[in-house]
Short mmCIF file of C-alpha atoms in Angstrom, two decimals:
data_model
loop_
_atom_site.label_atom_id
_atom_site.label_comp_id
_atom_site.label_asym_id
_atom_site.label_seq_id
_atom_site.Cartn_x
_atom_site.Cartn_y
_atom_site.Cartn_z
CA MET A 1 21.57 -11.09 -4.57
CA MET A 2 19.43 -8.58 -2.10
CA THR A 3 18.57 -10.65 0.97
CA LYS A 4 14.51 -10.07 1.65
CA THR A 5 13.79 -8.82 5.30
CA LYS A 6 10.27 -9.69 6.96
CA ILE A 7 9.54 -6.84 9.40
CA ASN A 8 6.85 -6.53 12.06
CA ILE A 9 5.02 -2.93 11.29
CA GLY A 10 2.36 -3.33 13.85
CA SER A 11 -0.98 -5.32 15.16
CA LEU A 12 -3.84 -5.76 12.71
CA ARG A 13 -5.80 -3.46 15.25
CA SER A 14 -3.52 -0.60 14.75
CA PHE A 15 -4.18 0.00 11.01
CA PRO A 16 -7.50 1.56 10.47
CA VAL A 17 -9.99 -0.17 8.00
CA GLU A 18 -10.06 1.70 4.62
CA ILE A 19 -7.75 4.69 5.56
CA GLY A 20 -4.22 4.77 4.54
CA GLN A 21 -1.40 4.99 7.11
CA SER A 22 2.27 5.78 5.97
CA ILE A 23 4.92 4.17 7.69
CA LYS A 24 8.62 4.65 7.16
CA ILE A 25 11.52 1.87 7.34
CA GLY A 26 14.88 3.15 6.30
CA ASP A 27 14.63 4.88 2.97
CA GLU A 28 11.62 3.37 2.18
CA GLU A 29 8.16 5.36 2.78
CA ILE A 30 5.30 2.82 2.43
CA ALA A 31 1.51 3.21 2.34
CA ILE A 32 -0.60 0.53 4.23
CA PHE A 33 -4.03 -0.04 3.74
CA ARG A 34 -6.45 -2.56 5.60
CA LEU A 35 -9.64 -3.51 4.11
CA ASP A 36 -12.86 -4.19 5.78
CA ASN A 37 -12.04 -8.04 5.09
CA ASN A 38 -8.72 -7.36 7.34
CA ARG A 39 -6.45 -8.22 4.08
CA VAL A 40 -3.80 -5.57 4.29
CA TYR A 41 -1.70 -4.28 1.38
CA ALA A 42 1.42 -2.15 1.21
CA LEU A 43 2.68 -0.12 -1.45
CA GLU A 44 5.14 2.31 -2.51
CA ASN A 45 3.69 5.91 -0.87
CA ARG A 46 4.17 7.59 -4.24
CA SER A 47 1.94 7.87 -7.15
CA PRO A 48 3.27 6.70 -10.28
CA HIS A 49 2.22 10.29 -11.86
CA PRO A 50 5.04 12.04 -12.77
CA LYS A 51 4.25 15.27 -10.60
CA GLY A 52 3.87 12.60 -7.47
CA GLY A 53 1.25 12.44 -4.90
CA ILE A 54 1.01 10.61 -1.60
CA ILE A 55 -0.69 7.42 -1.90
CA SER A 56 -1.64 6.97 1.68
CA GLU A 57 -4.11 9.90 1.62
CA GLY A 58 -5.82 8.50 -1.24
CA LEU A 59 -9.75 7.17 -1.22
CA VAL A 60 -9.93 3.31 -1.12
CA SER A 61 -12.71 1.72 -2.92
CA GLY A 62 -12.64 -2.20 -3.05
CA GLU A 63 -9.18 -3.23 -3.82
CA PHE A 64 -8.11 0.02 -5.55
CA VAL A 65 -6.77 3.06 -4.38
CA PHE A 66 -7.44 6.59 -5.82
CA CYS A 67 -4.43 9.02 -6.09
CA PRO A 68 -5.60 11.98 -3.93
CA LEU A 69 -3.85 14.51 -6.54
CA TYR A 70 -4.88 12.66 -9.81
CA ASP A 71 -7.59 10.62 -9.26
CA TRP A 72 -5.75 7.63 -10.69
CA LYS A 73 -6.88 4.34 -9.84
CA ILE A 74 -4.25 2.09 -8.59
CA SER A 75 -5.01 -1.57 -7.78
CA LEU A 76 -3.84 -2.42 -4.10
CA LYS A 77 -2.71 -5.89 -5.03
CA THR A 78 -0.49 -5.12 -7.93
CA GLY A 79 0.35 -1.29 -7.89
CA GLU A 80 -1.02 -1.12 -11.39
CA VAL A 81 -2.74 2.15 -12.69
CA GLN A 82 -5.87 1.07 -14.19
CA THR A 83 -6.63 2.45 -17.78
CA PRO A 84 -6.86 4.99 -19.80
CA ASP A 85 -3.82 5.82 -17.18
CA GLU A 86 -0.65 4.21 -17.47
CA GLY A 87 2.15 3.49 -14.65
CA SER A 88 2.60 1.19 -11.61
CA ILE A 89 4.04 1.44 -8.38
CA ARG A 90 6.15 -1.27 -5.94
CA THR A 91 3.91 -3.22 -3.87
CA PHE A 92 5.46 -5.42 -0.98
CA GLU A 93 4.47 -8.83 0.55
CA VAL A 94 2.14 -8.75 3.49
CA GLU A 95 1.42 -11.62 5.98
CA ILE A 96 -0.54 -11.53 9.09
CA SER A 97 0.24 -13.94 11.90
CA ASN A 98 -1.16 -13.92 15.33
CA GLU A 99 -2.76 -10.57 14.23
CA ASN A 100 0.57 -8.93 13.79
CA VAL A 101 1.20 -7.49 10.31
CA TYR A 102 4.62 -8.20 8.75
CA ILE A 103 5.85 -6.92 5.32
CA THR A 104 8.91 -8.23 3.25
CA LEU A 105 11.47 -5.45 2.08
#
């Protein structure tokens, strides 16, 4: 059984609104997105497209991010690609406490 670890990744203010930011924790590269409602999402920082793409460089629209290379629309909540495209990326649990942002790996 894998142990989950909660990690403080910084203050809420350190993440720009609607601009992805990439962080690295161990071998994991994670894209962090803060929306204008201060919700924060964490996803694997790689497009599900077979040729890849860096998700943190994508454009945010509502609760979706668009892959910067292939324009695939990906849910920030679930990591699911919207039809007609297919695929998904991993998401990570995010918690905000006392203006600090934590993700669970």
